[in-house]
DNA sequence: CCATATGTTACTCG
DNA sequence: ACGAGTAACATATG
């Protein structure tokens, strides 16, 4: 579910609520959620320690632990980190609970159970293969352009490839390609210089807007995005093409189409985003 | 029953 | 080597 703006919103919320409190108990109800350790080892490493900082890398949440470990979490499709108080009780999809000394409980909730925790002293082992952070200093146009020229893959597949650029998912990719007026199936090495530049800027624009709106919450089911305070985002109200199948393009009024690209539902305007020969 | 879902990875085929 | 396609993970929803 969550892409860069959603994870950023979650991290900002968590930072205010759980730092520097001792972890006094950990319940593990679904141990496959922990990728690197047994539930027993996971508990013994984290118990009586504390989270001293929380940062984000791409779609990963990095909890910096006082004992020099990093607890890295990827939410995949439906993972949520929910901050609750003393008397809240874990329910069906709450797979791990961290109890803090002040009574705060951190629930890891995940309907589809795809999310994973990685506990490691070497962050690079988990994060090392990621491409540049699109809102960071390492996202440089000359390098972006050079890398686009190096592959014939469909541009949508390239943008979803976390080793090419880290943090985009299905929603923000469709939005960025619409803003740059590029067809999602356009080969990456056949995009004009001006459209490459437009795409470079569009990626940053859609992510910044997503963060400003505190993420995109689609629908109202269990698996939809919510922040650590269980609040919905507002970015769904500003989308131009994603989930707008059959509606008029905000730019040209033509009907937004939906196709499948790289196994993902893909929304675009056939007038604004033409495939170039 | 079928298709689809904000993600990632392993595997096959050409 | 490269890129496309498929399946898998597990659950909910229309």
Coordinates of C-alpha atoms (C1' of nucleotides) in Angstrom, one line a residue:
Chain A
X1 CA 0.0 0.0 0.0
X2 CA 2.2 2.8 1.1
X3 CA 4.6 4.5 -1.2
X4 CA 7.2 7.2 -0.2
X5 CA 4.7 9.9 0.9
X6 CA 2.7 7.5 3.0
X7 CA 5.8 6.1 4.7
X8 CA 7.1 9.6 5.3
X9 CA 3.8 10.6 6.9
X10 CA 4.0 7.5 9.2
X11 CA 7.6 8.2 10.2
X12 CA 6.8 11.8 11.0
X13 CA 4.0 10.7 13.2
X14 CA 5.9 8.0 15.0
X15 CA 8.9 10.3 15.8
X16 CA 6.7 12.3 18.0
X17 CA 5.3 9.5 20.0
X18 CA 7.6 6.6 20.8
X19 CA 11.2 7.8 21.1
X20 CA 13.4 6.9 24.1
X21 CA 10.9 4.7 25.8
X22 CA 12.0 1.3 27.0
X23 CA 10.4 -1.7 25.3
X24 CA 9.2 -3.9 28.1
X25 CA 7.2 -6.6 26.3
X26 CA 6.8 -7.9 22.7
X27 CA 4.0 -10.1 21.5
X28 CA 4.5 -12.0 18.3
X29 CA 1.4 -13.5 16.8
X30 CA 2.6 -14.2 13.3
X31 CA 6.3 -14.9 13.3
X32 CA 6.7 -14.8 9.5
X33 CA 6.5 -11.1 9.8
X34 CA 10.1 -11.2 11.2
X35 CA 12.3 -12.0 8.3
X36 CA 15.7 -12.2 9.9
X37 CA 15.2 -13.8 13.3
X38 CA 13.1 -16.2 15.3
X39 CA 10.4 -14.6 17.5
X40 CA 12.5 -15.6 20.5
X41 CA 15.7 -13.9 19.3
X42 CA 13.8 -10.9 18.1
X43 CA 12.4 -10.4 21.6
X44 CA 15.7 -10.9 23.4
X45 CA 17.5 -8.4 21.2
X46 CA 14.9 -5.7 21.5
X47 CA 13.6 -6.2 25.1
X48 CA 14.7 -3.5 27.6
X49 CA 16.2 -1.4 24.7
X50 CA 14.6 1.6 23.2
X51 CA 14.1 3.4 19.9
X52 CA 16.3 6.5 19.7
X53 CA 15.5 7.7 16.2
X54 CA 13.2 6.8 13.3
X55 CA 14.1 7.6 9.7
X56 CA 12.9 6.7 6.3
X57 CA 14.7 5.2 3.3
X58 CA 12.5 4.8 0.2
X59 CA 9.5 2.8 1.5
X60 CA 11.4 1.4 4.5
X61 CA 11.0 2.6 8.0
X62 CA 14.3 2.5 10.0
X63 CA 14.0 2.3 13.8
X64 CA 17.4 3.1 15.3
X65 CA 17.8 1.0 18.5
X66 CA 19.9 2.1 21.4
X67 CA 21.8 -1.3 21.3
X68 CA 23.2 -0.4 17.9
X69 CA 20.8 -2.6 16.0
X70 CA 18.5 -1.2 13.3
X71 CA 14.9 -2.5 13.1
X72 CA 13.9 -2.0 9.5
X73 CA 10.3 -2.4 8.4
X74 CA 8.7 -2.7 5.0
X75 CA 4.9 -2.4 5.0
X76 CA 4.4 -3.9 1.5
X77 CA 0.7 -3.7 0.6
X78 CA -1.3 -3.4 3.7
X79 CA 1.1 -2.9 6.7
X80 CA 0.3 -0.3 9.3
X81 CA 2.1 0.9 12.4
X82 CA -0.5 2.0 14.9
X83 CA 0.2 3.8 18.1
X84 CA -2.3 2.9 20.8
X85 CA -2.6 3.4 24.6
X86 CA -2.6 1.1 27.5
X87 CA -6.0 -0.4 27.3
X88 CA -6.2 -1.1 23.6
X89 CA -6.3 -4.8 22.7
X90 CA -4.7 -6.4 19.7
X91 CA -7.3 -7.6 17.1
X92 CA -7.3 -9.9 14.1
X93 CA -4.6 -8.4 11.9
X94 CA -2.3 -7.1 14.7
X95 CA 0.6 -9.4 14.3
X96 CA 3.3 -7.9 16.6
X97 CA 2.8 -5.7 19.6
X98 CA 5.6 -3.7 21.3
X99 CA 4.7 -2.5 24.8
X100 CA 6.5 0.6 26.0
X101 CA 7.3 1.5 29.6
X102 CA 4.8 4.4 29.6
X103 CA 1.9 2.2 28.6
X104 CA 2.0 3.0 24.9
X105 CA 1.5 0.1 22.6
X106 CA 2.8 -0.1 19.0
X107 CA 0.7 -2.5 16.9
X108 CA 2.1 -3.8 13.6
X109 CA -1.1 -4.5 11.7
X110 CA -1.1 -6.1 8.3
X111 CA -4.2 -7.6 6.6
X112 CA -2.4 -9.4 3.8
X113 CA 0.7 -10.3 6.0
X114 CA 3.2 -9.3 3.3
X115 CA 5.1 -6.8 5.4
X116 CA 8.5 -7.7 7.0
X117 CA 10.7 -6.7 9.8
X118 CA 14.5 -6.9 9.4
X119 CA 16.7 -6.7 12.5
X120 CA 20.3 -6.0 11.6
X121 CA 23.5 -4.1 12.7
X122 CA 24.3 -3.5 9.0
X123 CA 21.5 -1.4 7.4
X124 CA 23.2 -1.6 4.0
X125 CA 22.5 -5.3 3.9
X126 CA 18.8 -4.4 3.5
X127 CA 18.9 -1.0 2.0
X128 CA 22.1 -1.2 -0.1
X129 CA 20.6 -2.0 -3.5
X130 CA 18.2 0.9 -3.5
X131 CA 18.4 3.6 -6.1
X132 CA 18.5 7.4 -5.3
X133 CA 16.1 9.0 -2.9
X134 CA 14.0 11.1 -5.3
X135 CA 13.6 14.0 -2.8
X136 CA 17.3 13.9 -1.8
X137 CA 20.6 15.3 -3.0
X138 CA 21.5 12.1 -4.8
X139 CA 18.7 12.4 -7.4
X140 CA 20.5 14.2 -10.1
X141 CA 19.1 14.9 -13.6
X142 CA 22.2 14.1 -15.5
X143 CA 22.4 10.7 -13.9
X144 CA 18.7 10.0 -14.2
X145 CA 18.9 10.8 -17.9
X146 CA 21.9 8.7 -18.5
X147 CA 20.3 5.7 -16.8
X148 CA 17.1 6.1 -18.8
X149 CA 19.2 5.9 -22.0
X150 CA 20.7 2.7 -20.9
X151 CA 17.5 0.5 -21.0
X152 CA 14.8 -0.3 -23.5
X153 CA 12.4 -1.3 -20.7
X154 CA 8.9 0.3 -20.5
X155 CA 9.2 3.6 -18.5
X156 CA 6.6 2.4 -16.0
X157 CA 8.6 -0.7 -15.2
X158 CA 11.7 1.4 -14.8
X159 CA 10.1 3.8 -12.4
X160 CA 8.7 1.0 -10.3
X161 CA 12.2 -0.6 -10.1
X162 CA 13.5 0.3 -6.6
X163 CA 17.1 -0.1 -7.7
X164 CA 16.6 2.5 -10.4
X165 CA 14.8 5.1 -8.2
X166 CA 13.6 4.3 -4.7
X167 CA 10.2 5.1 -3.3
X168 CA 7.7 5.3 -6.2
X169 CA 4.8 2.9 -6.4
X170 CA 1.8 2.4 -8.6
X171 CA -0.1 5.5 -7.7
X172 CA 2.7 8.1 -7.9
X173 CA 4.2 6.5 -11.0
X174 CA 1.0 6.9 -12.9
X175 CA 0.6 10.5 -11.7
X176 CA 4.2 11.4 -12.6
X177 CA 3.9 10.0 -16.1
X178 CA 0.7 11.9 -16.7
X179 CA 2.2 15.1 -15.5
X180 CA 5.2 14.6 -17.8
X181 CA 2.9 13.5 -20.7
X182 CA 4.7 10.2 -21.3
X183 CA 3.0 6.9 -22.2
X184 CA 3.6 4.3 -19.5
X185 CA 4.8 1.8 -22.1
X186 CA 7.3 4.1 -23.8
X187 CA 10.7 2.5 -23.9
X188 CA 12.9 4.4 -21.4
X189 CA 15.6 5.1 -24.0
X190 CA 13.2 6.7 -26.4
X191 CA 12.0 9.7 -24.5
X192 CA 12.9 13.3 -25.6
X193 CA 15.3 15.3 -23.5
X194 CA 12.5 17.8 -22.6
X195 CA 10.2 15.0 -21.5
X196 CA 12.9 13.4 -19.4
X197 CA 13.4 16.7 -17.7
X198 CA 9.6 17.0 -17.2
X199 CA 9.5 13.5 -15.7
X200 CA 12.4 14.3 -13.4
X201 CA 10.5 17.3 -12.1
X202 CA 7.1 15.5 -12.1
X203 CA 8.4 12.7 -9.8
X204 CA 9.5 15.3 -7.2
X205 CA 6.2 17.2 -7.6
X206 CA 3.9 14.3 -7.1
X207 CA 5.8 13.1 -4.1
X208 CA 6.0 16.5 -2.4
X209 CA 2.3 17.0 -3.0
X210 CA 1.6 13.5 -1.6
X211 CA 3.6 14.3 1.6
X212 CA 1.9 17.7 1.9
X213 CA -1.5 15.9 1.8
X214 CA -0.3 13.3 4.3
X215 CA -0.6 10.4 1.8
X216 CA -3.2 8.8 -0.4
X217 CA -6.0 6.7 1.2
X218 CA -8.1 4.9 -1.4
X219 CA -11.4 3.3 -0.6
X220 CA -12.4 2.6 2.9
X221 CA -11.6 -1.1 3.5
X222 CA -9.2 -2.6 6.0
X223 CA -6.2 -2.5 3.8
X224 CA -6.2 1.1 2.9
X225 CA -3.5 3.5 4.0
X226 CA -3.7 5.1 7.4
X227 CA -1.1 7.0 9.5
X228 CA 0.3 5.9 12.8
X229 CA -2.6 7.8 14.4
X230 CA -5.0 5.8 12.2
X231 CA -5.8 8.9 10.2
X232 CA -6.5 8.9 6.5
X233 CA -4.6 11.0 4.0
X234 CA -6.1 13.6 1.6
X235 CA -4.0 13.1 -1.5
X236 CA -6.7 10.9 -3.1
X237 CA -8.7 14.1 -3.7
X238 CA -6.0 15.6 -5.9
X239 CA -5.2 12.6 -8.2
X240 CA -5.3 13.3 -11.9
X241 CA -5.4 9.8 -13.5
X242 CA -5.0 7.1 -10.8
X243 CA -8.3 5.4 -10.2
X244 CA -9.9 7.9 -12.6
X245 CA -10.8 5.3 -15.3
X246 CA -13.6 6.6 -17.5
X247 CA -13.4 10.2 -16.2
X248 CA -12.2 13.2 -18.2
X249 CA -8.5 14.0 -18.3
X250 CA -8.0 17.2 -16.2
X251 CA -5.8 18.5 -19.0
X252 CA -7.7 17.7 -22.2
X253 CA -11.1 16.2 -21.3
X254 CA -10.4 12.9 -23.1
X255 CA -11.4 9.8 -21.2
X256 CA -8.8 8.2 -18.9
X257 CA -8.0 4.6 -19.8
X258 CA -6.8 1.7 -17.8
X259 CA -4.5 -1.0 -19.1
X260 CA -2.2 -3.5 -17.5
X261 CA 1.6 -2.8 -17.6
X262 CA 4.0 -5.0 -15.7
X263 CA 1.1 -6.8 -13.9
X264 CA -0.1 -3.4 -12.5
X265 CA -3.2 -1.5 -13.3
X266 CA -2.1 1.6 -15.2
X267 CA -4.1 4.7 -15.7
X268 CA -3.3 7.3 -18.4
X269 CA -4.7 9.7 -20.9
X270 CA -4.4 8.4 -24.5
X271 CA -4.4 11.9 -25.9
X272 CA -1.8 13.5 -23.6
X273 CA 0.4 10.5 -23.3
X274 CA 0.9 9.1 -26.8
X275 CA 3.3 6.3 -27.5
X276 CA 6.2 7.6 -29.6
X277 CA 7.7 5.6 -32.4
Chain B
dC1 C1' -16.4 -18.2 -9.1
dC2 C1' -13.6 -14.4 -11.1
dA3 C1' -10.8 -10.3 -11.1
dT4 C1' -8.5 -6.9 -8.6
dA5 C1' -5.7 -4.6 -4.9
dT6 C1' -0.8 1.4 -2.7
dG7 C1' 4.7 -4.4 -3.2
dT8 C1' 8.5 -7.4 -4.0
dT9 C1' 11.0 -11.5 -5.5
dA10 C1' 11.9 -15.9 -7.9
dC11 C1' 11.5 -18.2 -11.9
dT12 C1' 10.8 -19.3 -16.9
dC13 C1' 11.0 -18.3 -21.7
dG14 C1' 12.7 -16.4 -26.0
Chain C
dA1 C1' 22.5 -10.5 -20.7
dC2 C1' 18.1 -8.5 -21.3
dG3 C1' 13.2 -7.9 -21.0
dA4 C1' 8.6 -9.8 -20.7
dG5 C1' 5.5 -12.8 -18.5
dT6 C1' 3.9 -15.7 -14.7
dA7 C1' 3.4 -17.1 -10.1
dA8 C1' 3.7 -16.7 -5.3
dC9 C1' 3.0 -14.6 -0.8
dA10 C1' -2.4 -14.0 2.0
dT11 C1' -6.7 -11.6 2.6
dA12 C1' -10.5 -8.7 1.4
dT13 C1' -13.8 -6.7 -1.7
dG14 C1' -16.9 -6.1 -5.7

